[in-house]
mmCIF file of C-alpha atoms in Angstrom:
data_model
loop_
_atom_site.group_PDB
_atom_site.id
_atom_site.type_symbol
_atom_site.label_atom_id
_atom_site.label_comp_id
_atom_site.label_asym_id
_atom_site.label_seq_id
_atom_site.Cartn_x
_atom_site.Cartn_y
_atom_site.Cartn_z
ATOM 1 C CA UNK A 22 -353.734 -1.839 -90.628
ATOM 2 C CA UNK A 23 -351.919 -4.700 -90.070
ATOM 3 C CA UNK A 24 -349.038 -5.292 -87.238
ATOM 4 C CA UNK A 25 -346.019 -6.602 -87.768
ATOM 5 C CA UNK A 26 -343.105 -7.777 -85.451
ATOM 6 C CA UNK A 27 -339.635 -7.686 -86.895
ATOM 7 C CA UNK A 28 -338.088 -11.287 -87.269
ATOM 8 C CA UNK A 29 -334.312 -11.733 -87.023
ATOM 9 C CA UNK A 30 -332.303 -10.861 -90.207
ATOM 10 C CA UNK A 31 -330.302 -13.855 -91.316
ATOM 11 C CA UNK A 32 -328.808 -14.721 -94.981
ATOM 12 C CA UNK A 33 -331.416 -17.900 -95.167
ATOM 13 C CA UNK A 34 -334.568 -15.671 -94.006
ATOM 14 C CA UNK A 35 -333.575 -12.979 -96.592
ATOM 15 C CA UNK A 36 -332.138 -14.816 -99.447
ATOM 16 C CA UNK A 37 -335.583 -14.658 -101.384
ATOM 17 C CA UNK A 38 -335.043 -10.440 -101.308
ATOM 18 C CA UNK A 39 -331.228 -10.278 -101.581
ATOM 19 C CA UNK A 40 -328.151 -10.633 -99.743
ATOM 20 C CA UNK A 41 -327.243 -9.990 -95.868
ATOM 21 C CA UNK A 42 -323.514 -8.334 -95.737
ATOM 22 C CA UNK A 43 -321.750 -9.317 -92.587
ATOM 23 C CA UNK A 44 -318.716 -11.187 -91.657
ATOM 24 C CA UNK A 45 -319.842 -14.715 -90.874
ATOM 25 C CA UNK A 46 -318.370 -18.230 -90.812
ATOM 26 C CA UNK A 47 -320.281 -19.337 -94.264
ATOM 27 C CA UNK A 48 -318.269 -16.326 -95.989
ATOM 28 C CA UNK A 49 -315.081 -16.881 -97.796
ATOM 29 C CA UNK A 50 -312.360 -15.512 -95.821
ATOM 30 C CA UNK A 51 -308.605 -14.880 -97.292
ATOM 31 C CA UNK A 52 -305.666 -13.724 -95.430
ATOM 32 C CA UNK A 53 -304.826 -10.444 -97.230
ATOM 33 C CA UNK A 54 -302.064 -7.978 -96.303
ATOM 34 C CA UNK A 55 -299.370 -10.169 -95.067
ATOM 35 C CA UNK A 56 -301.571 -12.078 -93.119
ATOM 36 C CA UNK A 57 -302.582 -8.657 -90.816
ATOM 37 C CA UNK A 58 -306.404 -8.174 -92.478
ATOM 38 C CA UNK A 59 -308.935 -11.002 -93.109
ATOM 39 C CA UNK A 60 -311.138 -10.129 -96.677
ATOM 40 C CA UNK A 61 -314.361 -11.704 -96.483
ATOM 41 C CA UNK A 62 -315.130 -11.640 -100.342
ATOM 42 C CA UNK A 63 -317.896 -10.988 -102.706
ATOM 43 C CA UNK A 64 -320.566 -11.052 -99.598
ATOM 44 C CA UNK A 65 -322.943 -9.571 -102.496
ATOM 45 C CA UNK A 66 -322.544 -8.926 -106.166
ATOM 46 C CA UNK A 67 -323.587 -5.593 -107.528
ATOM 47 C CA UNK A 68 -326.176 -5.558 -110.444
ATOM 48 C CA UNK A 69 -326.176 -1.988 -111.888
ATOM 49 C CA UNK A 70 -325.071 -2.329 -115.041
ATOM 50 C CA UNK A 71 -328.698 -2.648 -117.187
ATOM 51 C CA UNK A 72 -329.158 -0.057 -119.909
ATOM 52 C CA UNK A 73 -325.820 1.699 -119.239
ATOM 53 C CA UNK A 74 -326.134 1.949 -115.527
ATOM 54 C CA UNK A 75 -322.985 2.749 -113.036
ATOM 55 C CA UNK A 76 -322.483 1.649 -109.456
ATOM 56 C CA UNK A 77 -321.853 5.004 -107.191
ATOM 57 C CA UNK A 78 -321.355 5.192 -103.403
ATOM 58 C CA UNK A 79 -323.373 7.728 -101.127
ATOM 59 C CA UNK A 80 -323.844 8.061 -97.917
ATOM 60 C CA UNK A 81 -327.524 7.855 -96.429
ATOM 61 C CA UNK A 82 -328.509 9.508 -93.003
ATOM 62 C CA UNK A 83 -332.163 8.168 -92.068
ATOM 63 C CA UNK A 84 -334.029 9.282 -89.294
ATOM 64 C CA UNK A 85 -336.814 7.044 -87.347
ATOM 65 C CA UNK A 86 -340.235 6.912 -88.377
ATOM 66 C CA UNK A 87 -342.900 8.515 -85.829
ATOM 67 C CA UNK A 88 -345.235 6.266 -86.063
ATOM 68 C CA UNK A 89 -343.482 3.117 -87.267
ATOM 69 C CA UNK A 90 -346.243 3.130 -89.919
ATOM 70 C CA UNK A 91 -345.172 1.664 -93.386
ATOM 71 C CA UNK A 92 -347.287 3.427 -95.678
ATOM 72 C CA UNK A 93 -344.685 3.656 -99.144
ATOM 73 C CA UNK A 94 -342.915 1.114 -100.730
ATOM 74 C CA UNK A 95 -340.436 1.294 -103.782
ATOM 75 C CA UNK A 96 -337.967 -0.958 -106.051
ATOM 76 C CA UNK A 97 -335.225 -0.423 -108.339
ATOM 77 C CA UNK A 98 -335.775 -2.727 -111.638
ATOM 78 C CA UNK A 99 -332.437 -1.511 -113.268
ATOM 79 C CA UNK A 100 -330.404 -2.090 -110.390
ATOM 80 C CA UNK A 101 -329.320 -3.690 -106.888
ATOM 81 C CA UNK A 102 -328.919 -1.168 -103.834
ATOM 82 C CA UNK A 103 -326.953 -1.940 -100.794
ATOM 83 C CA UNK A 104 -327.225 -0.366 -97.436
ATOM 84 C CA UNK A 105 -324.502 -0.652 -94.644
ATOM 85 C CA UNK A 106 -325.051 0.738 -90.875
ATOM 86 C CA UNK A 107 -322.106 2.967 -90.001
ATOM 87 C CA UNK A 108 -323.787 4.226 -86.910
ATOM 88 C CA UNK A 109 -323.380 1.331 -84.935
ATOM 89 C CA UNK A 110 -327.141 0.913 -84.387
ATOM 90 C CA UNK A 111 -329.956 -1.559 -85.126
ATOM 91 C CA UNK A 112 -332.059 -0.980 -88.113
ATOM 92 C CA UNK A 113 -335.473 -2.371 -89.733
ATOM 93 C CA UNK A 114 -335.597 -3.643 -93.118
ATOM 94 C CA UNK A 115 -339.016 -4.383 -94.655
ATOM 95 C CA UNK A 116 -339.551 -6.272 -98.103
ATOM 96 C CA UNK A 117 -341.759 -7.941 -100.492
ATOM 97 C CA UNK A 118 -341.234 -9.924 -103.201
ATOM 98 C CA UNK A 119 -340.444 -8.509 -106.442
ATOM 99 C CA UNK A 120 -343.531 -8.483 -109.353
ATOM 100 C CA UNK A 121 -347.059 -6.855 -108.597
ATOM 101 C CA UNK A 122 -346.420 -5.544 -104.964
ATOM 102 C CA UNK A 123 -349.084 -7.571 -102.421
ATOM 103 C CA UNK A 124 -348.653 -5.630 -98.602
ATOM 104 C CA UNK A 125 -349.968 -9.496 -97.210
ATOM 105 C CA UNK A 126 -346.422 -10.369 -98.712
ATOM 106 C CA UNK A 127 -344.997 -8.368 -96.705
ATOM 107 C CA UNK A 128 -342.171 -8.984 -94.842
ATOM 108 C CA UNK A 129 -339.966 -7.078 -91.832
ATOM 109 C CA UNK A 130 -336.694 -7.749 -90.246
ATOM 110 C CA UNK A 131 -334.712 -6.514 -87.260
ATOM 111 C CA UNK A 132 -330.804 -6.230 -88.635
ATOM 112 C CA UNK A 133 -328.102 -5.657 -85.984
ATOM 113 C CA UNK A 134 -325.915 -2.989 -86.464
ATOM 114 C CA UNK A 135 -323.087 -5.623 -88.220
ATOM 115 C CA UNK A 136 -325.488 -6.243 -90.782
ATOM 116 C CA UNK A 137 -325.913 -4.313 -94.057
ATOM 117 C CA UNK A 138 -328.326 -5.710 -97.130
ATOM 118 C CA UNK A 139 -328.628 -5.828 -100.682
ATOM 119 C CA UNK A 140 -331.706 -5.631 -102.358
ATOM 120 C CA UNK A 141 -331.611 -7.418 -105.749
ATOM 121 C CA UNK A 142 -333.145 -5.743 -108.548
ATOM 122 C CA UNK A 143 -337.109 -5.482 -108.685
ATOM 123 C CA UNK A 144 -337.338 -6.156 -105.002
ATOM 124 C CA UNK A 145 -339.911 -4.083 -103.024
ATOM 125 C CA UNK A 146 -338.736 -2.427 -100.283
ATOM 126 C CA UNK A 147 -339.461 0.010 -98.043
ATOM 127 C CA UNK A 148 -337.323 3.507 -97.323
ATOM 128 C CA UNK A 149 -334.338 3.356 -95.093
ATOM 129 C CA UNK A 150 -336.094 2.712 -91.198
ATOM 130 C CA UNK A 151 -333.218 3.625 -88.628
ATOM 131 C CA UNK A 152 -334.694 2.889 -85.277
ATOM 132 C CA UNK A 153 -334.239 4.910 -81.968
ATOM 133 C CA UNK A 154 -332.061 7.559 -83.284
ATOM 134 C CA UNK A 155 -330.463 9.302 -86.857
ATOM 135 C CA UNK A 156 -328.124 6.522 -88.371
ATOM 136 C CA UNK A 157 -325.789 6.794 -91.518
ATOM 137 C CA UNK A 158 -325.188 4.210 -93.856
ATOM 138 C CA UNK A 159 -323.389 3.802 -97.017
ATOM 139 C CA UNK A 160 -324.996 2.648 -99.949
ATOM 140 C CA UNK A 161 -323.810 1.174 -103.090
ATOM 141 C CA UNK A 162 -326.697 2.060 -105.868
ATOM 142 C CA UNK A 163 -327.251 2.922 -109.319
ATOM 143 C CA UNK A 164 -327.116 5.987 -111.177
ATOM 144 C CA UNK A 165 -327.236 6.234 -115.181
ATOM 145 C CA UNK A 166 -330.033 6.663 -117.198
ATOM 146 C CA UNK A 167 -333.543 5.241 -117.311
ATOM 147 C CA UNK A 168 -336.309 5.021 -114.523
ATOM 148 C CA UNK A 169 -334.903 3.312 -111.708
ATOM 149 C CA UNK A 170 -337.866 4.126 -108.992
ATOM 150 C CA UNK A 171 -341.152 2.452 -108.667
ATOM 151 C CA UNK A 172 -343.309 3.837 -105.545
ATOM 152 C CA UNK A 173 -346.672 2.179 -104.520
ATOM 153 C CA UNK A 174 -348.365 3.938 -101.618
ATOM 154 C CA UNK A 175 -350.243 1.677 -99.612
ATOM 155 C CA UNK A 176 -354.023 2.081 -98.684
ATOM 156 C CA UNK A 177 -355.038 3.093 -95.193
ATOM 157 C CA UNK A 178 -356.277 -0.598 -94.863
ATOM 158 C CA UNK A 179 -353.405 -1.722 -96.098
ATOM 159 C CA UNK A 180 -350.590 -0.061 -93.696
ATOM 160 C CA UNK A 181 -348.346 -1.897 -91.630
ATOM 161 C CA UNK A 182 -347.616 -1.048 -88.100
ATOM 162 C CA UNK A 183 -344.333 -2.059 -86.725
ATOM 163 C CA UNK A 184 -343.969 -3.897 -83.260
ATOM 164 C CA UNK A 185 -341.514 -3.833 -81.610
#
C-alpha cells in the first residue's frame, strides 16, 4: 500500500482529467437579470450524447471512507460526469488518466466546498469521497443505452491510503 497526501484542487492541476467548476476571475462573467445576477458561463461542457445518451441531474449522498483507503476506481467511457457539493464541506477527488488503469498514476486532490469537478469521458476516478461527514452532491451525468461504467479493483499492494 502507498500513501498519498491530497494536493489542492486547481483548474491547472486538474486539467488533464476534466474541469473545476467554481466562480473565479478566469471564468466568463456575464451580468444578467437586469444586473442583479452574475452568470459564470460555460464552466464545463457536458459530453453525454454518445450512443443515444441523455443528460440527467441526480443527487448523491456520500459518507466518508473509514479507513480512507482507495480500493476501487471507475470510469465512464460514454459520458462526462460532474459533481457539485451542496453541504458546505470539502471533499476529495482521486483520479487517473484514461486508457489502461495504472495505480502509480493516481492523483488525489483536496476540493474546497465551493469547487465542483467534471470528469472527462474515460477518466478513471474513485467514487464520491466525502470528508468528515455525510455530504450531498448535485450530479450531472449520462443516462441511456450502453455500458457506461468500467470498474477496476486494486490489488492489496496497489491500494492507496489517503493521508490528511
